[in-house]
Amino acid sequence: MLNIVLFGPPGAGKGTQSQKLIEEFQLTHISTGDLFRKHLGEGTELGKRAQAFMDEGRLVPDQLVIDMVDEKLQAENNSHGIIFDGFPRTITQAKALDDLLNQKNTPITGMIALSVPDEELINRIVERGKTSGRVDDQDEAKIATRLQVYKSETLPVANYYEAQERYESIDGVGSIDDIYDRIKEALQKLQEKN
Ligand code: ADP
């Protein structure tokens, strides 16, 4: 069973690479950003509570995120495994995820981090904003906030996995296929450590 955290700043290509991984390894994709956007679109109570944070590029409060993931995991029984995309984004979320998976006896195999320079990230997000319809992709100040939040609140999550030898980082610049090859190499290394 493969439980992978795909990690990286906004615009790093986590969604794109997740799609390739879920196809090849028949994994379930849990993207908290996608889940929140679905709630927003359906006008649920959770969506309403998350909207202001998302629109401004700030993190949705931990407990809302954790409860949403918990609900997803309860309903999940894919024996191949799960890709977590955009989650965990804080140490509190990382610890909560470990607790939830320990209950199921299916721990995280490891984290694969995509490393991409800020300038490239900003270009990619601005480009995506032309078609994504995402409010948070269309404003330079909001993009800057997201990068800042990533550095201050989310980057420490990488140390959390690294300290447990469940971490591999790869260069996230290049063609989609080249990056995917690097991800698979990283995956192999993580599996050897387990
Ligand atoms: P990106 O990685 O491009 O910023 P996401 O789709 O992952 O986009 O997330 C969009 C927004 O949803 C985030 O800016 C944040 O407001 C909210 N969000 C998504 N995942 C989380 C999370 N794990 N914790 C807190 N907020 C989150």
Tab-separated table of C-alpha atoms and ligand atoms in Angstrom:
chain	number	residue	atom	x	y	z
A	1	MET	CA	0.000	0.000	0.000
A	2	LEU	CA	1.242	3.460	-0.937
A	3	ASN	CA	0.239	6.518	1.066
A	4	ILE	CA	2.077	9.472	-0.389
A	5	VAL	CA	2.149	13.121	0.599
A	6	LEU	CA	2.890	15.167	-2.503
A	7	PHE	CA	4.311	18.404	-1.190
A	8	GLY	CA	5.325	21.770	-2.573
A	9	PRO	CA	4.391	25.427	-2.861
A	10	PRO	CA	1.332	26.684	-4.762
A	11	GLY	CA	1.930	26.215	-8.465
A	12	ALA	CA	4.516	23.449	-7.987
A	13	GLY	CA	2.549	21.003	-10.120
A	14	LYS	CA	1.151	18.749	-7.401
A	15	GLY	CA	-2.217	18.385	-9.126
A	16	THR	CA	-0.679	17.486	-12.500
A	17	GLN	CA	1.685	14.904	-11.048
A	18	SER	CA	-1.036	13.485	-8.777
A	19	GLN	CA	-3.098	12.647	-11.847
A	20	LYS	CA	-0.231	10.617	-13.307
A	21	LEU	CA	0.396	8.793	-10.035
A	22	ILE	CA	-3.246	7.890	-9.435
A	23	GLU	CA	-3.503	6.447	-12.931
A	24	GLU	CA	-0.361	4.352	-12.741
A	25	PHE	CA	-0.782	3.120	-9.163
A	26	GLN	CA	-4.601	3.197	-8.913
A	27	LEU	CA	-4.478	5.489	-5.933
A	28	THR	CA	-7.189	7.681	-4.464
A	29	HIS	CA	-6.553	11.419	-4.745
A	30	ILE	CA	-7.300	13.544	-1.696
A	31	SER	CA	-6.709	17.193	-2.576
A	32	THR	CA	-7.946	19.476	0.181
A	33	GLY	CA	-7.961	22.462	-2.219
A	34	ASP	CA	-10.205	20.533	-4.660
A	35	LEU	CA	-12.441	19.364	-1.810
A	36	PHE	CA	-12.875	22.907	-0.532
A	37	ARG	CA	-13.623	24.183	-4.048
A	38	LYS	CA	-16.264	21.457	-4.370
A	39	HIS	CA	-17.863	22.556	-1.094
A	40	LEU	CA	-17.720	26.166	-2.289
A	41	GLY	CA	-19.414	25.262	-5.557
A	42	GLU	CA	-22.131	23.331	-3.733
A	43	GLY	CA	-22.639	26.144	-1.232
A	44	THR	CA	-22.234	23.885	1.810
A	45	GLU	CA	-21.741	25.236	5.326
A	46	LEU	CA	-18.103	24.112	5.216
A	47	GLY	CA	-17.627	25.888	1.884
A	48	LYS	CA	-19.023	29.111	3.329
A	49	ARG	CA	-16.691	28.900	6.303
A	50	ALA	CA	-13.642	28.236	4.116
A	51	GLN	CA	-14.312	30.801	1.401
A	52	ALA	CA	-12.893	33.963	2.977
A	53	PHE	CA	-9.638	32.201	3.887
A	54	MET	CA	-9.246	30.725	0.425
A	55	ASP	CA	-10.065	33.941	-1.411
A	56	GLU	CA	-7.365	35.747	0.542
A	57	GLY	CA	-4.793	32.986	0.144
A	58	ARG	CA	-4.681	32.209	3.855
A	59	LEU	CA	-4.951	28.753	5.388
A	60	VAL	CA	-8.352	27.418	6.352
A	61	PRO	CA	-8.316	26.680	10.143
A	62	ASP	CA	-6.793	23.290	10.949
A	63	GLN	CA	-9.837	21.729	12.568
A	64	LEU	CA	-12.054	22.360	9.529
A	65	VAL	CA	-9.456	20.755	7.262
A	66	ILE	CA	-8.809	17.805	9.571
A	67	ASP	CA	-12.522	17.036	9.996
A	68	MET	CA	-13.008	17.121	6.227
A	69	VAL	CA	-10.077	14.728	5.641
A	70	ASP	CA	-11.253	12.474	8.479
A	71	GLU	CA	-14.650	12.162	6.809
A	72	LYS	CA	-12.995	11.310	3.490
A	73	LEU	CA	-10.751	8.683	5.090
A	74	GLN	CA	-13.640	7.007	6.906
A	75	ALA	CA	-15.323	6.467	3.556
A	76	GLU	CA	-12.109	5.303	1.865
A	77	ASN	CA	-11.158	1.679	1.361
A	78	ASN	CA	-8.823	1.694	-1.647
A	79	SER	CA	-6.254	-0.950	-0.766
A	80	HIS	CA	-3.741	0.520	-3.252
A	81	GLY	CA	-3.383	3.719	-1.248
A	82	ILE	CA	-3.875	7.475	-1.239
A	83	ILE	CA	-2.131	10.583	-2.526
A	84	PHE	CA	-2.478	13.570	-0.255
A	85	ASP	CA	-2.186	16.783	-2.263
A	86	GLY	CA	-2.159	20.139	-0.459
A	87	PHE	CA	-2.438	18.360	2.884
A	88	PRO	CA	-0.936	18.359	5.495
A	89	ARG	CA	-0.063	22.054	5.371
A	90	THR	CA	0.726	22.587	9.055
A	91	ILE	CA	2.432	20.481	11.721
A	92	THR	CA	-0.930	20.140	13.496
A	93	GLN	CA	-2.404	18.659	10.313
A	94	ALA	CA	0.573	16.322	9.878
A	95	LYS	CA	0.162	14.944	13.386
A	96	ALA	CA	-3.589	14.578	12.932
A	97	LEU	CA	-3.013	12.683	9.678
A	98	ASP	CA	-0.621	10.284	11.422
A	99	ASP	CA	-3.255	9.657	14.104
A	100	LEU	CA	-5.998	9.053	11.555
A	101	LEU	CA	-3.861	6.649	9.520
A	102	ASN	CA	-2.576	4.813	12.580
A	103	GLN	CA	-6.175	4.044	13.447
A	104	LYS	CA	-6.449	2.383	10.047
A	105	ASN	CA	-3.028	0.745	10.341
A	106	THR	CA	-1.959	2.309	7.036
A	107	PRO	CA	0.855	4.802	7.741
A	108	ILE	CA	2.300	7.378	5.348
A	109	THR	CA	4.962	5.811	3.090
A	110	GLY	CA	6.617	9.180	2.720
A	111	MET	CA	6.571	12.727	1.467
A	112	ILE	CA	7.792	13.741	-1.989
A	113	ALA	CA	8.520	17.459	-2.190
A	114	LEU	CA	8.606	19.380	-5.478
A	115	SER	CA	11.104	22.188	-5.420
A	116	VAL	CA	10.430	25.163	-7.727
A	117	PRO	CA	11.837	28.726	-7.578
A	118	ASP	CA	9.387	31.518	-6.654
A	119	GLU	CA	9.689	33.306	-9.986
A	120	GLU	CA	8.641	30.193	-11.883
A	121	LEU	CA	5.770	29.565	-9.420
A	122	ILE	CA	4.399	33.069	-9.891
A	123	ASN	CA	4.533	32.708	-13.682
A	124	ARG	CA	2.742	29.369	-13.565
A	125	ILE	CA	-0.001	30.595	-11.222
A	126	VAL	CA	-0.623	33.754	-13.255
A	127	GLU	CA	-0.845	31.592	-16.380
A	128	ARG	CA	-3.237	29.156	-14.672
A	129	GLY	CA	-5.332	32.109	-13.448
A	130	LYS	CA	-6.206	33.006	-17.044
A	131	THR	CA	-8.318	29.848	-17.312
A	132	SER	CA	-8.794	28.393	-13.815
A	133	GLY	CA	-11.428	30.882	-12.711
A	134	ARG	CA	-9.777	30.802	-9.280
A	135	VAL	CA	-9.948	34.146	-7.502
A	136	ASP	CA	-6.738	33.332	-5.651
A	137	ASP	CA	-4.847	32.819	-8.937
A	138	GLN	CA	-5.720	36.208	-10.371
A	139	ASP	CA	-4.210	38.705	-8.000
A	140	GLU	CA	-0.480	39.178	-7.455
A	141	ALA	CA	-0.974	40.195	-3.822
A	142	LYS	CA	-2.925	36.996	-3.091
A	143	ILE	CA	-0.308	34.896	-4.829
A	144	ALA	CA	2.380	36.588	-2.727
A	145	THR	CA	0.379	35.856	0.444
A	146	ARG	CA	0.127	32.177	-0.483
A	147	LEU	CA	3.877	31.914	-1.042
A	148	GLN	CA	4.511	33.653	2.269
A	149	VAL	CA	2.084	31.386	4.146
A	150	TYR	CA	3.745	28.395	2.513
A	151	LYS	CA	7.164	29.452	3.796
A	152	SER	CA	6.103	30.292	7.318
A	153	GLU	CA	3.462	27.653	8.072
A	154	THR	CA	3.830	24.833	5.576
A	155	LEU	CA	7.588	24.372	5.004
A	156	PRO	CA	8.112	23.096	8.593
A	157	VAL	CA	5.955	20.097	7.636
A	158	ALA	CA	8.818	18.923	5.399
A	159	ASN	CA	11.129	18.863	8.443
A	160	TYR	CA	8.556	16.787	10.287
A	161	TYR	CA	8.785	14.024	7.666
A	162	GLU	CA	12.522	14.442	7.119
A	163	ALA	CA	13.179	13.897	10.826
A	164	GLN	CA	11.382	10.562	10.492
A	165	GLU	CA	13.267	9.594	7.321
A	166	ARG	CA	10.097	9.674	5.322
A	167	TYR	CA	11.146	12.488	2.969
A	168	GLU	CA	12.509	12.916	-0.556
A	169	SER	CA	12.868	16.181	-2.450
A	170	ILE	CA	13.085	16.536	-6.219
A	171	ASP	CA	13.606	19.296	-8.764
A	172	GLY	CA	10.137	20.382	-9.914
A	173	VAL	CA	11.345	22.279	-12.995
A	174	GLY	CA	11.341	20.565	-16.377
A	175	SER	CA	8.897	18.650	-18.550
A	176	ILE	CA	5.926	16.937	-16.900
A	177	ASP	CA	7.322	13.524	-17.872
A	178	ASP	CA	10.831	14.258	-16.589
A	179	ILE	CA	9.436	15.395	-13.260
A	180	TYR	CA	7.265	12.311	-13.095
A	181	ASP	CA	10.343	10.109	-13.629
A	182	ARG	CA	12.036	11.882	-10.719
A	183	ILE	CA	8.955	11.298	-8.573
A	184	LYS	CA	9.080	7.593	-9.304
A	185	GLU	CA	12.759	7.432	-8.340
A	186	ALA	CA	11.944	9.222	-5.092
A	187	LEU	CA	9.107	6.810	-4.477
A	188	GLN	CA	11.438	3.877	-4.876
A	189	LYS	CA	13.832	5.366	-2.319
A	190	LEU	CA	10.984	5.904	0.144
A	191	GLN	CA	9.819	2.331	-0.263
A	192	GLU	CA	13.351	1.064	0.383
A	193	LYS	CA	13.452	3.028	3.640
A	194	ASN	CA	10.189	1.493	4.850
B	1	ADP	P1	-2.507	26.006	-4.158
B	1	ADP	O1	-1.624	24.856	-3.754
B	1	ADP	O2	-2.361	26.384	-5.582
B	1	ADP	O3	-2.412	27.199	-3.233
B	1	ADP	P2	-4.857	24.516	-3.272
B	1	ADP	O4	-5.911	24.135	-4.227
B	1	ADP	O5	-4.054	23.435	-2.660
B	1	ADP	O6	-3.996	25.553	-4.072
B	1	ADP	O7	-5.493	25.360	-2.076
B	1	ADP	C1	-6.289	26.511	-2.296
B	1	ADP	C2	-6.657	27.157	-0.948
B	1	ADP	O8	-7.444	26.219	-0.176
B	1	ADP	C3	-5.472	27.481	-0.033
B	1	ADP	O9	-4.913	28.752	-0.324
B	1	ADP	C4	-6.152	27.452	1.343
B	1	ADP	O10	-6.911	28.619	1.592
B	1	ADP	C5	-7.136	26.298	1.207
B	1	ADP	N1	-6.525	25.019	1.638
B	1	ADP	C6	-6.312	23.922	0.864
B	1	ADP	N2	-5.740	22.928	1.564
B	1	ADP	C7	-5.577	23.398	2.822
B	1	ADP	C8	-5.023	22.866	4.015
B	1	ADP	N3	-4.528	21.626	4.063
B	1	ADP	N4	-5.015	23.651	5.129
B	1	ADP	C9	-5.522	24.881	5.114
B	1	ADP	N5	-6.052	25.454	4.021
B	1	ADP	C10	-6.073	24.734	2.875
